[in-house]
Amino acid sequence: IAAREGIPQGANMVMLGAFTEITKIIELEDVHKTLLETIPPSRQKLVEINKRLIQRGIEYIENKKTTDR
């Protein structure tokens, strides 16, 4: 998924999105807040990229749930 987005090194963010969707133990808002707090100001453009990759992981799981029925 990350490779299709052109960012293969972002696979961890896709997995974070999938984990978030499956477990529901952390709110997506908290994940986004943590990104903002931990990515240095000089690299803030990565926040939006990471958010997009996280969303792709969530969407993958949502789609998997509907196709596995």
N, CA, C and O atoms as a Tinker XYZ file with bonds, in Angstrom:
   276  protein
     1  N      0.844000   -1.199000    0.000000    73     2
     2  CA     0.000000    0.000000    0.000000    64     1     3
     3  C      0.874000    1.242000    0.000000    63     2     4     5
     4  O      0.655000    2.159000   -0.791000    81     3
     5  N      1.860000    1.276000    0.879000    73     3     6
     6  CA     2.753000    2.431000    0.933000    64     5     7
     7  C      3.536000    2.569000   -0.373000    63     6     8     9
     8  O      3.740000    3.679000   -0.866000    81     7
     9  N      3.966000    1.458000   -0.919000    73     7    10
    10  CA     4.710000    1.495000   -2.180000    64     9    11
    11  C      3.838000    2.041000   -3.305000    63    10    12    13
    12  O      4.319000    2.797000   -4.149000    81    11
    13  N      2.566000    1.664000   -3.325000    73    11    14
    14  CA     1.647000    2.195000   -4.335000    64    13    15
    15  C      1.459000    3.685000   -4.198000    63    14    16    17
    16  O      1.197000    4.379000   -5.181000    81    15
    17  N      1.594000    4.183000   -2.974000    73    15    18
    18  CA     1.499000    5.622000   -2.723000    64    17    19
    19  C      2.805000    6.331000   -3.072000    63    18    20    21
    20  O      2.892000    7.558000   -3.024000    81    19
    21  N      3.821000    5.536000   -3.424000    73    19    22
    22  CA     5.114000    6.113000   -3.773000    64    21    23
    23  C      6.018000    6.356000   -2.588000    63    22    24    25
    24  O      7.028000    7.051000   -2.699000    81    23
    25  N      5.652000    5.777000   -1.436000    73    23    26
    26  CA     6.408000    5.995000   -0.203000    64    25    27
    27  C      6.598000    4.652000    0.495000    63    26    28    29
    28  O      5.996000    4.421000    1.544000    81    27
    29  N      7.416000    3.765000   -0.057000    73    27    30
    30  CA     7.557000    2.433000    0.540000    64    29    31
    31  C      8.061000    2.456000    1.981000    63    30    32    33
    32  O      7.758000    1.548000    2.754000    81    31
    33  N      8.823000    3.476000    2.348000    73    31    34
    34  CA     9.312000    3.562000    3.721000    64    33    35
    35  C      8.201000    3.952000    4.709000    63    34    36    37
    36  O      8.441000    4.020000    5.914000    81    35
    37  N      7.004000    4.204000    4.205000    73    35    38
    38  CA     5.876000    4.541000    5.066000    64    37    39
    39  C      5.001000    3.354000    5.434000    63    38    40    41
    40  O      3.891000    3.530000    5.936000    81    39
    41  N      5.494000    2.146000    5.187000    73    39    42
    42  CA     4.696000    0.955000    5.499000    64    41    43
    43  C      4.314000    0.901000    6.977000    63    42    44    45
    44  O      3.251000    0.391000    7.330000    81    43
    45  N      5.182000    1.429000    7.834000    73    43    46
    46  CA     4.865000    1.426000    9.268000    64    45    47
    47  C      3.627000    2.266000    9.572000    63    46    48    49
    48  O      2.867000    1.937000   10.483000    81    47
    49  N      3.419000    3.334000    8.829000    73    47    50
    50  CA     2.244000    4.176000    9.053000    64    49    51
    51  C      0.981000    3.467000    8.569000    63    50    52    53
    52  O     -0.076000    3.590000    9.188000    81    51
    53  N      1.088000    2.734000    7.477000    73    51    54
    54  CA    -0.046000    1.942000    6.997000    64    53    55
    55  C     -0.415000    0.911000    8.060000    63    54    56    57
    56  O     -1.590000    0.712000    8.368000    81    55
    57  N      0.597000    0.266000    8.609000    73    55    58
    58  CA     0.352000   -0.739000    9.656000    64    57    59
    59  C     -0.256000   -0.096000   10.902000    63    58    60    61
    60  O     -1.112000   -0.695000   11.554000    81    59
    61  N      0.177000    1.106000   11.233000    73    59    62
    62  CA    -0.393000    1.812000   12.380000    64    61    63
    63  C     -1.880000    2.071000   12.141000    63    62    64    65
    64  O     -2.696000    1.908000   13.049000    81    63
    65  N     -2.224000    2.468000   10.938000    73    63    66
    66  CA    -3.637000    2.684000   10.611000    64    65    67
    67  C     -4.441000    1.407000   10.728000    63    66    68    69
    68  O     -5.541000    1.402000   11.280000    81    67
    69  N     -3.887000    0.322000   10.207000    73    67    70
    70  CA    -4.577000   -0.973000   10.296000    64    69    71
    71  C     -4.736000   -1.391000   11.754000    63    70    72    73
    72  O     -5.806000   -1.839000   12.164000    81    71
    73  N     -3.681000   -1.245000   12.522000    73    71    74
    74  CA    -3.721000   -1.587000   13.952000    64    73    75
    75  C     -4.785000   -0.760000   14.671000    63    74    76    77
    76  O     -5.558000   -1.281000   15.476000    81    75
    77  N     -4.809000    0.520000   14.371000    73    75    78
    78  CA    -5.776000    1.419000   14.998000    64    77    79
    79  C     -7.205000    0.985000   14.674000    63    78    80    81
    80  O     -8.074000    0.983000   15.546000    81    79
    81  N     -7.436000    0.626000   13.438000    73    79    82
    82  CA    -8.782000    0.210000   13.016000    64    81    83
    83  C     -9.183000   -1.127000   13.625000    63    82    84    85
    84  O    -10.334000   -1.307000   14.024000    81    83
    85  N     -8.261000   -2.046000   13.698000    73    83    86
    86  CA    -8.589000   -3.380000   14.212000    64    85    87
    87  C     -8.802000   -3.370000   15.721000    63    86    88    89
    88  O     -9.776000   -3.934000   16.218000    81    87
    89  N     -7.893000   -2.731000   16.448000    73    87    90
    90  CA    -7.934000   -2.830000   17.905000    64    89    91
    91  C     -8.826000   -1.803000   18.576000    63    90    92    93
    92  O     -9.402000   -2.070000   19.631000    81    91
    93  N     -8.943000   -0.635000   17.975000    73    91    94
    94  CA    -9.725000    0.466000   18.567000    64    93    95
    95  C     -9.204000    0.879000   19.946000    63    94    96    97
    96  O     -9.945000    1.479000   20.725000    81    95
    97  N     -7.941000    0.568000   20.259000    73    95    98
    98  CA    -7.427000    0.923000   21.589000    64    97    99
    99  C     -6.824000    2.328000   21.622000    63    98   100   101
   100  O     -6.488000    2.840000   22.690000    81    99
   101  N     -6.690000    2.939000   20.464000    73    99   102
   102  CA    -6.210000    4.318000   20.407000    64   101   103
   103  C     -7.048000    5.061000   19.376000    63   102   104   105
   104  O     -7.368000    4.538000   18.309000    81   103
   105  N     -7.393000    6.289000   19.724000    73   103   106
   106  CA    -8.204000    7.104000   18.829000    64   105   107
   107  C     -7.329000    7.690000   17.723000    63   106   108   109
   108  O     -6.176000    8.053000   17.955000    81   107
   109  N     -7.883000    7.774000   16.540000    73   107   110
   110  CA    -7.157000    8.339000   15.412000    64   109   111
   111  C     -6.707000    9.768000   15.710000    63   110   112   113
   112  O     -5.614000   10.173000   15.314000    81   111
   113  N     -7.528000   10.510000   16.390000    73   111   114
   114  CA    -7.176000   11.882000   16.771000    64   113   115
   115  C     -5.903000   11.901000   17.623000    63   114   116   117
   116  O     -5.065000   12.788000   17.459000    81   115
   117  N     -5.755000   10.944000   18.517000    73   115   118
   118  CA    -4.558000   10.863000   19.353000    64   117   119
   119  C     -3.323000   10.509000   18.528000    63   118   120   121
   120  O     -2.226000   10.999000   18.797000    81   119
   121  N     -3.507000    9.663000   17.533000    73   119   122
   122  CA    -2.391000    9.328000   16.639000    64   121   123
   123  C     -1.939000   10.589000   15.908000    63   122   124   125
   124  O     -0.743000   10.869000   15.830000    81   123
   125  N     -2.891000   11.345000   15.373000    73   123   126
   126  CA    -2.555000   12.572000   14.662000    64   125   127
   127  C     -1.870000   13.578000   15.585000    63   126   128   129
   128  O     -0.898000   14.225000   15.194000    81   127
   129  N     -2.370000   13.702000   16.785000    73   127   130
   130  CA    -1.777000   14.624000   17.758000    64   129   131
   131  C     -0.329000   14.227000   18.062000    63   130   132   133
   132  O      0.549000   15.084000   18.158000    81   131
   133  N     -0.095000   12.942000   18.210000    73   131   134
   134  CA     1.253000   12.450000   18.492000    64   133   135
   135  C      2.190000   12.739000   17.321000    63   134   136   137
   136  O      3.351000   13.092000   17.531000    81   135
   137  N      1.700000   12.593000   16.102000    73   135   138
   138  CA     2.527000   12.939000   14.942000    64   137   139
   139  C      2.977000   14.391000   15.007000    63   138   140   141
   140  O      4.149000   14.704000   14.798000    81   139
   141  N      2.022000   15.273000   15.300000    73   139   142
   142  CA     2.342000   16.695000   15.384000    64   141   143
   143  C      3.365000   16.987000   16.484000    63   142   144   145
   144  O      4.230000   17.849000   16.329000    81   143
   145  N      3.253000   16.267000   17.581000    73   143   146
   146  CA     4.145000   16.500000   18.721000    64   145   147
   147  C      5.534000   15.904000   18.528000    63   146   148   149
   148  O      6.499000   16.401000   19.109000    81   147
   149  N      5.655000   14.857000   17.730000    73   147   150
   150  CA     6.936000   14.158000   17.647000    64   149   151
   151  C      7.740000   14.459000   16.378000    63   150   152   153
   152  O      8.957000   14.277000   16.360000    81   151
   153  N      7.079000   14.909000   15.338000    73   151   154
   154  CA     7.815000   15.251000   14.116000    64   153   155
   155  C      8.304000   16.683000   14.247000    63   154   156   157
   156  O      7.510000   17.591000   14.492000    81   155
   157  N      9.608000   16.894000   14.087000    73   155   158
   158  CA    10.168000   18.240000   14.269000    64   157   159
   159  C      9.605000   19.235000   13.255000    63   158   160   161
   160  O      9.215000   18.848000   12.153000    81   159
   161  N      9.563000   20.506000   13.625000    73   159   162
   162  CA     9.012000   21.542000   12.740000    64   161   163
   163  C      9.634000   21.539000   11.338000    63   162   164   165
   164  O      8.950000   21.823000   10.355000    81   163
   165  N     10.893000   21.228000   11.250000    73   163   166
   166  CA    11.561000   21.233000    9.941000    64   165   167
   167  C     11.066000   20.118000    9.027000    63   166   168   169
   168  O     11.358000   20.117000    7.831000    81   167
   169  N     10.321000   19.174000    9.583000    73   167   170
   170  CA     9.827000   18.032000    8.788000    64   169   171
   171  C      8.308000   17.912000    8.850000    63   170   172   173
   172  O      7.761000   16.828000    8.647000    81   171
   173  N      7.631000   19.010000    9.128000    73   171   174
   174  CA     6.180000   18.972000    9.296000    64   173   175
   175  C      5.433000   18.502000    8.060000    63   174   176   177
   176  O      4.298000   18.039000    8.176000    81   175
   177  N      6.036000   18.608000    6.872000    73   175   178
   178  CA     5.339000   18.105000    5.681000    64   177   179
   179  C      5.092000   16.595000    5.785000    63   178   180   181
   180  O      4.201000   16.055000    5.130000    81   179
   181  N      5.887000   15.931000    6.611000    73   179   182
   182  CA     5.706000   14.498000    6.811000    64   181   183
   183  C      4.420000   14.170000    7.561000    63   182   184   185
   184  O      3.900000   13.060000    7.451000    81   183
   185  N      3.913000   15.124000    8.317000    73   183   186
   186  CA     2.685000   14.878000    9.082000    64   185   187
   187  C      1.544000   14.516000    8.132000    63   186   188   189
   188  O      0.856000   13.517000    8.341000    81   187
   189  N      1.346000   15.312000    7.106000    73   187   190
   190  CA     0.251000   15.043000    6.167000    64   189   191
   191  C      0.482000   13.755000    5.395000    63   190   192   193
   192  O     -0.466000   13.012000    5.142000    81   191
   193  N      1.710000   13.480000    5.019000    73   191   194
   194  CA     2.027000   12.234000    4.330000    64   193   195
   195  C      1.694000   11.046000    5.230000    63   194   196   197
   196  O      1.062000   10.082000    4.797000    81   195
   197  N      2.127000   11.129000    6.481000    73   195   198
   198  CA     1.867000   10.038000    7.426000    64   197   199
   199  C      0.382000    9.875000    7.694000    63   198   200   201
   200  O     -0.105000    8.750000    7.802000    81   199
   201  N     -0.338000   10.967000    7.802000    73   199   202
   202  CA    -1.786000   10.891000    8.002000    64   201   203
   203  C     -2.448000   10.156000    6.828000    63   202   204   205
   204  O     -3.338000    9.328000    7.025000    81   203
   205  N     -2.006000   10.468000    5.620000    73   203   206
   206  CA    -2.561000    9.822000    4.438000    64   205   207
   207  C     -2.282000    8.318000    4.457000    63   206   208   209
   208  O     -3.159000    7.515000    4.139000    81   207
   209  N     -1.066000    7.946000    4.827000    73   207   210
   210  CA    -0.719000    6.528000    4.886000    64   209   211
   211  C     -1.489000    5.803000    5.984000    63   210   212   213
   212  O     -1.924000    4.668000    5.792000    81   211
   213  N     -1.656000    6.446000    7.120000    73   211   214
   214  CA    -2.465000    5.870000    8.200000    64   213   215
   215  C     -3.892000    5.637000    7.706000    63   214   216   217
   216  O     -4.482000    4.587000    7.961000    81   215
   217  N     -4.432000    6.611000    7.006000    73   215   218
   218  CA    -5.784000    6.480000    6.474000    64   217   219
   219  C     -5.891000    5.320000    5.490000    63   218   220   221
   220  O     -6.901000    4.617000    5.466000    81   219
   221  N     -4.870000    5.120000    4.691000    73   219   222
   222  CA    -4.875000    3.992000    3.747000    64   221   223
   223  C     -4.925000    2.655000    4.497000    63   222   224   225
   224  O     -5.593000    1.722000    4.051000    81   223
   225  N     -4.235000    2.560000    5.611000    73   223   226
   226  CA    -4.281000    1.345000    6.430000    64   225   227
   227  C     -5.664000    1.119000    7.010000    63   226   228   229
   228  O     -6.152000   -0.011000    7.042000    81   227
   229  N     -6.291000    2.178000    7.465000    73   227   230
   230  CA    -7.653000    2.093000    7.996000    64   229   231
   231  C     -8.606000    1.644000    6.892000    63   230   232   233
   232  O     -9.430000    0.753000    7.100000    81   231
   233  N     -8.491000    2.264000    5.719000    73   231   234
   234  CA    -9.365000    1.920000    4.606000    64   233   235
   235  C     -9.175000    0.472000    4.168000    63   234   236   237
   236  O    -10.140000   -0.200000    3.807000    81   235
   237  N     -7.946000   -0.004000    4.200000    73   235   238
   238  CA    -7.687000   -1.397000    3.827000    64   237   239
   239  C     -8.474000   -2.340000    4.736000    63   238   240   241
   240  O     -9.130000   -3.268000    4.262000    81   239
   241  N     -8.405000   -2.097000    6.029000    73   239   242
   242  CA    -9.115000   -2.956000    6.980000    64   241   243
   243  C    -10.622000   -2.812000    6.816000    63   242   244   245
   244  O    -11.339000   -3.811000    6.857000    81   243
   245  N    -11.116000   -1.595000    6.633000    73   243   246
   246  CA   -12.548000   -1.410000    6.420000    64   245   247
   247  C    -13.018000   -2.172000    5.182000    63   246   248   249
   248  O    -14.069000   -2.813000    5.209000    81   247
   249  N    -12.259000   -2.107000    4.118000    73   247   250
   250  CA   -12.618000   -2.825000    2.893000    64   249   251
   251  C    -12.528000   -4.330000    3.088000    63   250   252   253
   252  O    -13.349000   -5.080000    2.559000    81   251
   253  N    -11.546000   -4.765000    3.837000    73   251   254
   254  CA   -11.371000   -6.196000    4.108000    64   253   255
   255  C    -12.576000   -6.732000    4.884000    63   254   256   257
   256  O    -13.056000   -7.833000    4.617000    81   255
   257  N    -13.058000   -5.946000    5.843000    73   255   258
   258  CA   -14.224000   -6.356000    6.638000    64   257   259
   259  C    -15.444000   -6.573000    5.744000    63   258   260   261
   260  O    -16.203000   -7.522000    5.945000    81   259
   261  N    -15.628000   -5.711000    4.776000    73   259   262
   262  CA   -16.822000   -5.831000    3.929000    64   261   263
   263  C    -16.689000   -6.930000    2.888000    63   262   264   265
   264  O    -17.693000   -7.515000    2.482000    81   263
   265  N    -15.475000   -7.221000    2.448000    73   263   266
   266  CA   -15.302000   -8.271000    1.434000    64   265   267
   267  C    -15.193000   -9.667000    2.025000    63   266   268   269
   268  O    -15.368000  -10.656000    1.313000    81   267
   269  N    -14.907000   -9.760000    3.316000    73   267   270
   270  CA   -14.763000  -11.067000    3.964000    64   269   271
   271  C    -16.082000  -11.631000    4.466000    63   270   272   273
   272  O    -16.106000  -12.705000    5.066000    81   271
   273  N    -17.153000  -10.940000    4.235000    73   271   274
   274  CA   -18.460000  -11.399000    4.751000    64   273   275
   275  C    -19.032000  -12.469000    3.896000    63   274   276
   276  O    -20.120000  -12.970000    4.178000    81   275
